[in-house]
mmCIF file of C-alpha atoms in Angstrom:
data_model
loop_
_atom_site.group_PDB
_atom_site.id
_atom_site.type_symbol
_atom_site.label_atom_id
_atom_site.label_comp_id
_atom_site.label_asym_id
_atom_site.label_seq_id
_atom_site.Cartn_x
_atom_site.Cartn_y
_atom_site.Cartn_z
ATOM 1 C CA UNK D 18 200.290 23.007 58.742
ATOM 2 C CA UNK D 19 198.221 26.063 57.654
ATOM 3 C CA UNK D 20 200.374 27.982 56.235
ATOM 4 C CA UNK D 21 198.269 31.010 56.138
ATOM 5 C CA UNK D 22 197.880 30.891 59.740
ATOM 6 C CA UNK D 23 201.886 30.262 60.758
ATOM 7 C CA UNK D 24 203.904 31.655 57.666
ATOM 8 C CA UNK D 25 205.393 35.175 58.061
ATOM 9 C CA UNK D 26 208.994 36.950 57.691
ATOM 10 C CA UNK D 27 210.053 37.993 60.899
ATOM 11 C CA UNK D 28 208.842 40.660 62.575
ATOM 12 C CA UNK D 29 209.938 43.485 64.327
ATOM 13 C CA UNK D 30 213.541 45.116 63.339
ATOM 14 C CA UNK D 31 216.192 42.590 65.385
ATOM 15 C CA UNK D 32 219.317 41.530 63.933
ATOM 16 C CA UNK D 33 218.046 38.106 62.679
ATOM 17 C CA UNK D 34 214.319 40.613 61.347
ATOM 18 C CA UNK D 35 213.345 40.745 57.890
ATOM 19 C CA UNK D 36 213.425 44.104 57.999
ATOM 20 C CA UNK D 37 216.881 43.967 58.587
ATOM 21 C CA UNK D 38 217.966 40.684 55.815
ATOM 22 C CA UNK D 39 216.345 42.256 52.861
ATOM 23 C CA UNK D 40 218.300 43.847 50.834
ATOM 24 C CA UNK D 41 218.242 41.736 47.563
ATOM 25 C CA UNK D 42 214.786 41.996 47.734
ATOM 26 C CA UNK D 43 215.115 45.635 48.119
ATOM 27 C CA UNK D 44 218.290 45.219 44.956
ATOM 28 C CA UNK D 45 216.080 43.205 43.031
ATOM 29 C CA UNK D 46 213.088 45.560 42.955
ATOM 30 C CA UNK D 47 215.072 49.193 42.108
ATOM 31 C CA UNK D 48 216.870 46.385 40.123
ATOM 32 C CA UNK D 49 213.348 46.876 37.554
ATOM 33 C CA UNK D 50 211.801 49.943 38.736
ATOM 34 C CA UNK D 51 212.638 52.141 35.827
ATOM 35 C CA UNK D 52 210.531 48.928 34.680
ATOM 36 C CA UNK D 53 207.452 49.248 37.223
ATOM 37 C CA UNK D 54 207.293 52.946 37.091
ATOM 38 C CA UNK D 55 206.939 52.814 33.410
ATOM 39 C CA UNK D 56 203.987 50.814 33.765
ATOM 40 C CA UNK D 57 202.249 52.883 36.311
ATOM 41 C CA UNK D 58 202.919 55.949 34.184
ATOM 42 C CA UNK D 59 201.585 54.458 31.086
ATOM 43 C CA UNK D 60 198.707 53.058 33.175
ATOM 44 C CA UNK D 61 197.777 56.704 34.628
ATOM 45 C CA UNK D 62 198.421 58.109 30.894
ATOM 46 C CA UNK D 63 195.777 56.241 29.589
ATOM 47 C CA UNK D 64 192.804 56.466 32.476
ATOM 48 C CA UNK D 65 193.686 59.271 34.903
ATOM 49 C CA UNK D 66 191.378 58.769 37.341
ATOM 50 C CA UNK D 67 190.756 61.030 40.269
ATOM 51 C CA UNK D 68 191.568 58.057 42.925
ATOM 52 C CA UNK D 69 194.215 55.793 41.881
ATOM 53 C CA UNK D 70 193.967 52.159 43.695
ATOM 54 C CA UNK D 71 197.072 50.394 44.105
ATOM 55 C CA UNK D 72 197.433 46.822 46.413
ATOM 56 C CA UNK D 73 200.925 45.948 47.232
ATOM 57 C CA UNK D 74 200.711 42.014 47.489
ATOM 58 C CA UNK D 75 203.177 40.235 49.556
ATOM 59 C CA UNK D 76 204.160 43.748 51.699
ATOM 60 C CA UNK D 77 206.149 41.701 54.565
ATOM 61 C CA UNK D 78 207.347 43.952 57.326
ATOM 62 C CA UNK D 79 210.301 45.918 56.429
ATOM 63 C CA UNK D 80 211.152 49.472 54.649
ATOM 64 C CA UNK D 81 210.778 48.129 50.952
ATOM 65 C CA UNK D 82 207.050 48.075 50.971
ATOM 66 C CA UNK D 83 206.379 51.752 51.842
ATOM 67 C CA UNK D 84 209.394 53.180 49.934
ATOM 68 C CA UNK D 85 208.303 51.543 46.895
ATOM 69 C CA UNK D 86 205.025 53.847 47.200
ATOM 70 C CA UNK D 87 206.987 56.900 47.449
ATOM 71 C CA UNK D 88 208.363 55.827 44.162
ATOM 72 C CA UNK D 89 204.550 54.789 42.411
ATOM 73 C CA UNK D 90 203.368 58.573 43.910
ATOM 74 C CA UNK D 91 206.833 60.361 42.249
ATOM 75 C CA UNK D 92 206.010 58.435 38.908
ATOM 76 C CA UNK D 93 202.654 59.619 38.899
ATOM 77 C CA UNK D 94 202.941 63.149 39.963
ATOM 78 C CA UNK D 95 205.797 63.449 36.827
ATOM 79 C CA UNK D 96 202.817 62.480 34.711
ATOM 80 C CA UNK D 97 199.489 64.481 35.724
ATOM 81 C CA UNK D 98 202.556 67.667 36.029
ATOM 82 C CA UNK D 99 203.159 66.578 32.127
ATOM 83 C CA UNK D 100 199.623 66.321 30.345
ATOM 84 C CA UNK D 101 198.259 69.023 32.730
ATOM 85 C CA UNK D 102 195.598 66.823 35.197
ATOM 86 C CA UNK D 103 195.141 67.079 37.988
ATOM 87 C CA UNK D 104 197.015 64.684 40.819
ATOM 88 C CA UNK D 105 194.857 61.721 42.133
ATOM 89 C CA UNK D 106 194.558 60.998 45.833
ATOM 90 C CA UNK D 107 195.403 57.488 46.353
ATOM 91 C CA UNK D 108 194.263 54.605 47.675
ATOM 92 C CA UNK D 109 197.438 52.387 49.067
ATOM 93 C CA UNK D 110 196.227 48.584 49.916
ATOM 94 C CA UNK D 111 198.883 46.777 51.968
ATOM 95 C CA UNK D 112 198.322 43.008 51.568
ATOM 96 C CA UNK D 113 200.248 39.846 53.620
ATOM 97 C CA UNK D 114 198.929 36.865 55.239
ATOM 98 C CA UNK D 115 197.535 37.767 58.941
ATOM 99 C CA UNK D 116 200.516 36.892 61.002
ATOM 100 C CA UNK D 117 202.325 39.416 59.551
ATOM 101 C CA UNK D 118 204.161 41.845 61.296
ATOM 102 C CA UNK D 119 201.957 45.194 59.618
ATOM 103 C CA UNK D 120 202.624 47.256 63.532
ATOM 104 C CA UNK D 121 206.210 47.741 62.307
ATOM 105 C CA UNK D 122 205.082 49.251 58.748
ATOM 106 C CA UNK D 123 202.260 51.488 60.430
ATOM 107 C CA UNK D 124 205.178 52.809 62.344
ATOM 108 C CA UNK D 125 207.364 53.912 59.790
ATOM 109 C CA UNK D 126 203.873 56.194 58.595
ATOM 110 C CA UNK D 127 204.743 58.745 59.958
ATOM 111 C CA UNK D 128 208.750 59.350 58.620
ATOM 112 C CA UNK D 129 206.495 58.435 54.956
ATOM 113 C CA UNK D 130 203.946 60.687 55.796
ATOM 114 C CA UNK D 131 206.934 63.879 56.912
ATOM 115 C CA UNK D 132 209.446 62.998 53.682
ATOM 116 C CA UNK D 133 206.616 63.179 51.259
ATOM 117 C CA UNK D 134 206.219 66.863 52.405
ATOM 118 C CA UNK D 135 209.172 67.888 52.300
ATOM 119 C CA UNK D 136 210.312 70.363 49.561
ATOM 120 C CA UNK D 137 206.645 71.045 47.772
ATOM 121 C CA UNK D 138 205.266 73.747 47.831
ATOM 122 C CA UNK D 139 202.208 72.443 47.379
ATOM 123 C CA UNK D 140 201.131 70.425 49.580
ATOM 124 C CA UNK D 141 201.338 67.527 49.306
ATOM 125 C CA UNK D 142 198.908 64.587 48.192
ATOM 126 C CA UNK D 143 196.124 62.709 49.216
ATOM 127 C CA UNK D 144 197.418 59.368 50.393
ATOM 128 C CA UNK D 145 194.878 56.700 52.282
ATOM 129 C CA UNK D 146 197.086 53.584 53.297
ATOM 130 C CA UNK D 147 195.498 50.781 55.036
ATOM 131 C CA UNK D 148 196.268 47.090 55.549
ATOM 132 C CA UNK D 149 194.647 43.821 54.290
ATOM 133 C CA UNK D 150 195.255 40.660 55.701
ATOM 134 C CA UNK D 151 194.725 37.742 53.806
ATOM 135 C CA UNK D 152 196.092 35.287 51.328
ATOM 136 C CA UNK D 153 195.719 37.151 47.762
ATOM 137 C CA UNK D 154 195.642 32.713 46.761
ATOM 138 C CA UNK D 155 191.767 33.888 46.485
ATOM 139 C CA UNK D 156 189.479 37.645 46.507
ATOM 140 C CA UNK D 157 190.821 40.361 48.726
ATOM 141 C CA UNK D 158 188.942 43.349 47.397
ATOM 142 C CA UNK D 159 185.444 44.586 45.593
ATOM 143 C CA UNK D 160 184.990 44.663 41.830
ATOM 144 C CA UNK D 161 186.823 47.097 39.247
ATOM 145 C CA UNK D 162 188.217 48.971 42.225
ATOM 146 C CA UNK D 163 192.209 48.387 41.350
ATOM 147 C CA UNK D 164 194.528 50.072 38.832
ATOM 148 C CA UNK D 165 197.479 48.764 39.510
ATOM 149 C CA UNK D 166 198.673 45.854 41.778
ATOM 150 C CA UNK D 167 202.151 45.729 42.943
ATOM 151 C CA UNK D 168 204.272 41.841 44.180
ATOM 152 C CA UNK D 169 207.710 41.745 44.647
ATOM 153 C CA UNK D 170 209.005 38.185 46.160
ATOM 154 C CA UNK D 171 206.176 36.808 46.698
ATOM 155 C CA UNK D 172 204.220 34.624 43.971
ATOM 156 C CA UNK D 173 206.578 32.221 44.311
ATOM 157 C CA UNK D 174 205.174 30.815 48.047
ATOM 158 C CA UNK D 175 202.603 28.379 47.269
ATOM 159 C CA UNK D 176 199.146 28.424 49.405
ATOM 160 C CA UNK D 177 200.191 25.109 50.899
ATOM 161 C CA UNK D 178 202.691 22.433 50.567
ATOM 162 C CA UNK D 179 201.106 20.044 47.155
ATOM 163 C CA UNK D 180 198.863 17.628 49.162
ATOM 164 C CA UNK D 181 200.168 14.622 46.355
ATOM 165 C CA UNK D 182 203.927 15.215 48.340
ATOM 166 C CA UNK D 183 202.606 12.374 51.248
ATOM 167 C CA UNK D 184 200.728 9.048 51.099
ATOM 168 C CA UNK D 185 197.747 8.199 52.912
ATOM 169 C CA UNK D 186 199.634 7.266 56.075
ATOM 170 C CA UNK D 187 200.721 11.262 55.897
ATOM 171 C CA UNK D 188 204.549 10.536 55.167
ATOM 172 C CA UNK D 189 206.666 11.831 52.469
ATOM 173 C CA UNK D 190 207.679 10.583 49.391
ATOM 174 C CA UNK D 191 210.813 13.375 49.407
ATOM 175 C CA UNK D 192 212.401 11.352 52.313
ATOM 176 C CA UNK D 193 215.028 13.722 53.242
ATOM 177 C CA UNK D 194 214.717 16.504 51.477
ATOM 178 C CA UNK D 195 212.740 20.196 51.201
ATOM 179 C CA UNK D 196 212.332 20.742 48.156
ATOM 180 C CA UNK D 197 212.866 19.307 44.572
ATOM 181 C CA UNK D 198 216.475 17.259 44.011
ATOM 182 C CA UNK D 199 218.458 15.398 42.358
ATOM 183 C CA UNK D 200 216.580 12.682 44.362
ATOM 184 C CA UNK D 201 212.981 13.440 44.182
ATOM 185 C CA UNK D 202 211.034 10.432 42.763
ATOM 186 C CA UNK D 203 209.670 12.524 39.527
ATOM 187 C CA UNK D 204 206.243 12.847 41.151
ATOM 188 C CA UNK D 205 207.732 15.234 43.412
ATOM 189 C CA UNK D 206 208.197 18.100 40.891
ATOM 190 C CA UNK D 207 204.499 16.745 39.184
ATOM 191 C CA UNK D 208 202.791 17.643 42.560
ATOM 192 C CA UNK D 209 204.754 21.284 42.870
ATOM 193 C CA UNK D 210 204.021 21.882 39.305
ATOM 194 C CA UNK D 211 200.306 21.274 39.947
ATOM 195 C CA UNK D 212 200.731 23.474 43.010
ATOM 196 C CA UNK D 213 202.083 26.204 41.125
ATOM 197 C CA UNK D 214 199.153 25.939 37.836
ATOM 198 C CA UNK D 215 196.218 25.939 40.617
ATOM 199 C CA UNK D 216 197.144 28.847 42.711
ATOM 200 C CA UNK D 217 198.422 30.647 40.227
ATOM 201 C CA UNK D 218 195.165 30.824 37.727
ATOM 202 C CA UNK D 219 193.038 31.485 41.088
ATOM 203 C CA UNK D 220 195.854 34.385 41.492
ATOM 204 C CA UNK D 221 194.896 35.964 38.092
ATOM 205 C CA UNK D 222 191.272 34.987 37.715
ATOM 206 C CA UNK D 223 190.671 36.914 41.539
ATOM 207 C CA UNK D 224 193.261 39.904 40.591
ATOM 208 C CA UNK D 225 190.900 40.369 37.415
ATOM 209 C CA UNK D 226 187.822 40.767 38.935
ATOM 210 C CA UNK D 227 189.601 42.999 41.106
ATOM 211 C CA UNK D 228 191.191 45.761 39.032
ATOM 212 C CA UNK D 229 189.591 47.953 36.056
ATOM 213 C CA UNK D 230 189.595 47.011 32.355
ATOM 214 C CA UNK D 231 193.185 47.935 31.475
ATOM 215 C CA UNK D 232 194.583 47.589 34.478
ATOM 216 C CA UNK D 233 198.416 46.770 35.220
ATOM 217 C CA UNK D 234 200.357 44.716 37.299
ATOM 218 C CA UNK D 235 203.831 44.011 37.709
ATOM 219 C CA UNK D 236 205.097 41.089 39.733
ATOM 220 C CA UNK D 237 208.405 40.034 40.482
ATOM 221 C CA UNK D 238 209.183 36.475 41.809
ATOM 222 C CA UNK D 239 212.135 34.037 41.154
ATOM 223 C CA UNK D 240 211.851 31.043 38.720
ATOM 224 C CA UNK D 241 214.434 28.752 37.051
ATOM 225 C CA UNK D 242 215.889 29.096 33.093
ATOM 226 C CA UNK D 243 214.558 25.514 32.199
ATOM 227 C CA UNK D 244 212.835 22.801 32.367
ATOM 228 C CA UNK D 245 214.884 21.113 34.964
ATOM 229 C CA UNK D 246 213.766 21.949 38.140
ATOM 230 C CA UNK D 247 217.158 20.935 39.933
ATOM 231 C CA UNK D 248 219.951 24.208 38.784
ATOM 232 C CA UNK D 249 222.173 25.838 40.530
ATOM 233 C CA UNK D 250 220.698 28.409 41.140
ATOM 234 C CA UNK D 251 216.623 28.691 43.539
ATOM 235 C CA UNK D 252 216.784 24.966 44.235
ATOM 236 C CA UNK D 253 220.631 24.499 45.557
ATOM 237 C CA UNK D 254 219.707 27.052 48.429
ATOM 238 C CA UNK D 255 216.586 24.788 48.972
ATOM 239 C CA UNK D 256 219.340 21.559 48.921
ATOM 240 C CA UNK D 257 221.685 23.142 50.968
ATOM 241 C CA UNK D 258 219.129 23.819 54.258
ATOM 242 C CA UNK D 259 218.480 19.947 53.444
ATOM 243 C CA UNK D 260 221.422 19.499 54.438
ATOM 244 C CA UNK D 261 222.119 21.209 56.998
ATOM 245 C CA UNK D 262 218.660 19.963 58.559
ATOM 246 C CA UNK D 263 220.701 16.698 58.273
ATOM 247 C CA UNK D 264 223.427 18.422 60.790
ATOM 248 C CA UNK D 265 221.211 18.961 62.846
ATOM 249 C CA UNK D 266 219.274 15.915 63.217
ATOM 250 C CA UNK D 267 223.508 13.492 63.922
ATOM 251 C CA UNK D 268 223.316 16.116 66.386
ATOM 252 C CA UNK D 269 220.308 14.923 68.101
ATOM 253 C CA UNK D 270 218.746 18.481 68.014
ATOM 254 C CA UNK D 271 215.519 17.201 65.806
ATOM 255 C CA UNK D 272 214.217 13.932 64.851
ATOM 256 C CA UNK D 273 215.251 12.520 61.473
ATOM 257 C CA UNK D 274 211.148 11.691 61.170
ATOM 258 C CA UNK D 275 210.268 15.633 62.103
ATOM 259 C CA UNK D 276 212.865 16.382 58.220
ATOM 260 C CA UNK D 277 211.508 13.463 56.334
ATOM 261 C CA UNK D 278 208.007 15.020 56.423
ATOM 262 C CA UNK D 279 209.364 18.752 55.935
ATOM 263 C CA UNK D 280 208.765 20.285 52.604
ATOM 264 C CA UNK D 281 208.889 24.060 51.622
ATOM 265 C CA UNK D 282 205.434 25.480 49.969
ATOM 266 C CA UNK D 283 207.516 27.428 47.055
ATOM 267 C CA UNK D 284 208.078 27.164 44.082
ATOM 268 C CA UNK D 285 210.504 28.379 40.825
ATOM 269 C CA UNK D 286 208.320 28.632 37.818
ATOM 270 C CA UNK D 287 210.816 28.513 34.180
ATOM 271 C CA UNK D 288 209.194 31.027 32.053
ATOM 272 C CA UNK D 289 207.077 29.067 29.557
ATOM 273 C CA UNK D 290 205.169 27.977 32.739
ATOM 274 C CA UNK D 291 204.574 31.360 33.229
ATOM 275 C CA UNK D 292 203.186 32.123 30.095
ATOM 276 C CA UNK D 293 201.150 28.790 29.627
ATOM 277 C CA UNK D 294 199.127 30.109 32.628
ATOM 278 C CA UNK D 295 198.522 33.551 31.834
ATOM 279 C CA UNK D 296 196.699 32.423 28.196
ATOM 280 C CA UNK D 297 194.973 29.990 29.853
ATOM 281 C CA UNK D 298 193.867 32.080 32.083
ATOM 282 C CA UNK D 299 193.083 34.685 29.477
ATOM 283 C CA UNK D 300 192.027 37.708 31.701
ATOM 284 C CA UNK D 301 195.087 39.440 31.196
ATOM 285 C CA UNK D 302 197.725 40.344 28.001
ATOM 286 C CA UNK D 303 201.063 39.433 29.259
ATOM 287 C CA UNK D 304 203.387 42.967 28.116
ATOM 288 C CA UNK D 305 206.168 41.563 29.539
ATOM 289 C CA UNK D 306 208.435 38.835 30.605
ATOM 290 C CA UNK D 307 211.841 39.551 31.739
ATOM 291 C CA UNK D 308 215.021 37.161 33.922
ATOM 292 C CA UNK D 309 217.231 38.880 35.439
ATOM 293 C CA UNK D 310 220.300 38.097 38.184
ATOM 294 C CA UNK D 311 220.961 39.637 41.370
ATOM 295 C CA UNK D 312 224.160 39.650 43.280
ATOM 296 C CA UNK D 313 223.554 39.914 47.322
ATOM 297 C CA UNK D 314 225.229 42.379 49.032
ATOM 298 C CA UNK D 315 227.592 42.023 51.743
ATOM 299 C CA UNK D 316 227.627 44.566 54.686
ATOM 300 C CA UNK D 317 231.213 45.230 55.954
ATOM 301 C CA UNK D 318 232.771 42.507 58.032
ATOM 302 C CA UNK D 319 230.255 39.569 57.218
ATOM 303 C CA UNK D 320 231.061 36.760 54.818
ATOM 304 C CA UNK D 321 228.219 35.728 51.426
ATOM 305 C CA UNK D 322 227.470 33.141 52.788
ATOM 306 C CA UNK D 323 226.298 34.385 56.248
ATOM 307 C CA UNK D 324 223.977 37.022 54.612
ATOM 308 C CA UNK D 325 222.287 34.601 52.512
ATOM 309 C CA UNK D 326 221.694 32.651 55.477
ATOM 310 C CA UNK D 327 220.458 35.200 57.009
ATOM 311 C CA UNK D 328 218.538 35.969 54.493
ATOM 312 C CA UNK D 329 216.718 32.168 54.352
ATOM 313 C CA UNK D 330 216.441 32.478 58.123
ATOM 314 C CA UNK D 331 214.434 35.598 57.966
ATOM 315 C CA UNK D 332 211.775 34.043 55.533
ATOM 316 C CA UNK D 333 212.071 30.209 57.413
ATOM 317 C CA UNK D 334 212.223 30.624 60.783
ATOM 318 C CA UNK D 335 208.507 30.806 61.531
ATOM 319 C CA UNK D 336 208.337 27.530 59.657
ATOM 320 C CA UNK D 337 210.767 25.815 60.954
ATOM 321 C CA UNK D 338 210.102 26.751 64.600
ATOM 322 C CA UNK D 339 206.268 25.655 64.216
ATOM 323 C CA UNK D 340 207.183 21.904 62.135
ATOM 324 C CA UNK D 341 210.232 21.076 64.425
ATOM 325 C CA UNK D 342 209.316 22.843 67.681
ATOM 326 C CA UNK D 343 211.743 24.232 70.351
ATOM 327 C CA UNK D 344 214.241 21.918 69.555
ATOM 328 C CA UNK D 345 216.014 22.959 66.888
ATOM 329 C CA UNK D 346 218.647 25.183 67.390
ATOM 330 C CA UNK D 347 218.577 28.215 65.005
ATOM 331 C CA UNK D 348 221.775 29.888 65.027
ATOM 332 C CA UNK D 349 223.887 26.612 64.492
ATOM 333 C CA UNK D 350 221.568 25.253 61.489
ATOM 334 C CA UNK D 351 221.619 28.403 59.744
ATOM 335 C CA UNK D 352 225.788 29.044 60.895
ATOM 336 C CA UNK D 353 225.779 25.459 59.149
ATOM 337 C CA UNK D 354 223.435 26.779 56.031
ATOM 338 C CA UNK D 355 226.354 30.085 56.025
ATOM 339 C CA UNK D 356 229.635 28.396 55.973
ATOM 340 C CA UNK D 357 227.906 25.779 53.410
ATOM 341 C CA UNK D 358 226.914 28.092 50.749
ATOM 342 C CA UNK D 359 230.781 29.967 51.662
ATOM 343 C CA UNK D 360 232.411 26.353 50.704
ATOM 344 C CA UNK D 361 229.931 26.293 47.419
ATOM 345 C CA UNK D 362 230.490 29.718 46.268
ATOM 346 C CA UNK D 363 233.935 28.842 46.614
ATOM 347 C CA UNK D 364 233.609 26.111 43.698
ATOM 348 C CA UNK D 365 231.348 27.555 41.624
ATOM 349 C CA UNK D 366 228.848 30.625 41.773
ATOM 350 C CA UNK D 367 225.271 29.711 42.656
ATOM 351 C CA UNK D 368 222.804 32.129 40.541
ATOM 352 C CA UNK D 369 219.430 32.832 41.585
ATOM 353 C CA UNK D 370 217.512 33.479 38.406
ATOM 354 C CA UNK D 371 214.200 36.703 39.208
ATOM 355 C CA UNK D 372 211.998 37.000 36.546
ATOM 356 C CA UNK D 373 209.862 40.199 36.660
ATOM 357 C CA UNK D 374 206.056 40.410 34.724
ATOM 358 C CA UNK D 375 204.196 43.082 33.615
ATOM 359 C CA UNK D 376 200.076 41.613 32.637
ATOM 360 C CA UNK D 377 197.567 43.464 31.549
ATOM 361 C CA UNK D 378 193.735 43.454 32.284
ATOM 362 C CA UNK D 379 192.234 42.495 29.203
#
C-alpha cells in the first residue's frame, strides 16, 4: 500500500468528516498556543524579515489550519508595532499529501480574508496562501525560503508501514494486531522504531535546508511516557481497533487474512527518542519539549466513546476502505469501537500523551 497515494483525513464537511471531528486536535493546539505564539514572536524579533515564510505541514482539511495562520499574523502584528517595524508580507504554504481535500480549505479563504480586514483601520496585511501537496518526508521547498514551520498531529504518521513487519511472502509477523501490542513479537516494536528514526531524521534534514539560519519549528505530535510501547494511552486506542476489526471478521464482513496483514503507519515516540534523533541529526537546537494530556470534548448528547470513535474514523477511513474494500461496514465497526472505548473508560482512564517540540535551526 502506497501511503502517499491513499492516506488522507476524511474530506468535506459531513458528519464523519475530519472538519467535523477534529476538536481534539484544535484543543491541543490551543493548549500550547502560547508557546507557538512566543516562538513566532521571538523569531520575528530576531530576524525582522520583509517577507515572512511560513509552512503548515500536515494542514489537513478542517478549519484548524487557517485559524492558526490568523493567530500567527496577529502575533507578528503585535511584535512589529512594539518595535516600530513595518509589518512583513506573509507567504503561507499549506502542505499535506496529494489526496488531501485542499478544496475545502480554499473555500474558506474568502471568509478568512474578510475576518482579517475587520477592526483594521490601516488595511489588512499582505498574505499569500498556497497549497503545497507532497510528503514532508523529503524536500518540499527551495533552500532558505522559510522562517517558521508548524506541524500539528502529523509527525506520528510514518512515511509507510515498516517493511520489516512482513516476511518474504508478504505475511505480517504481527497477526491480529494493527499496531504494537502485548502479543506482538519484540521485532515489531523494533521495526516501528527503525522506521521512525529513518523518517524523523529525513524530516529534520529536509527542513534544515528549507529554513533560514535561526528559523524555528513547532511540532505537536502524539507520543508515550516511557520505554514501554504498550500503555493505556495512544497504543491502547489501536488495541481497541484491532478488537473491533476482529468482531467484523467474526461477523463475516472481512476476511481474517485481510486483518492479519493490516498494520498502521503510526508511531508514538518517547521524549528520549525525539531528543536523541535531534542530537544525532545535528541541524537543530532543541529549545523546548513538553508533554501534556488532553481530555476529549464531547458534544451534547454524545458519549465519550462515540466522540473518540468518530475522531478515529475520520483519520482511518481512507486506509480501511483501501485495504478491506467495500465489504467493510464502517458504521458497525466504529459503533463497536465506541462501545469498547466507553466500557474501558468506565474501568480506568485512557490517557493519550501529546508532545510539543520547539526547534531552532543552527
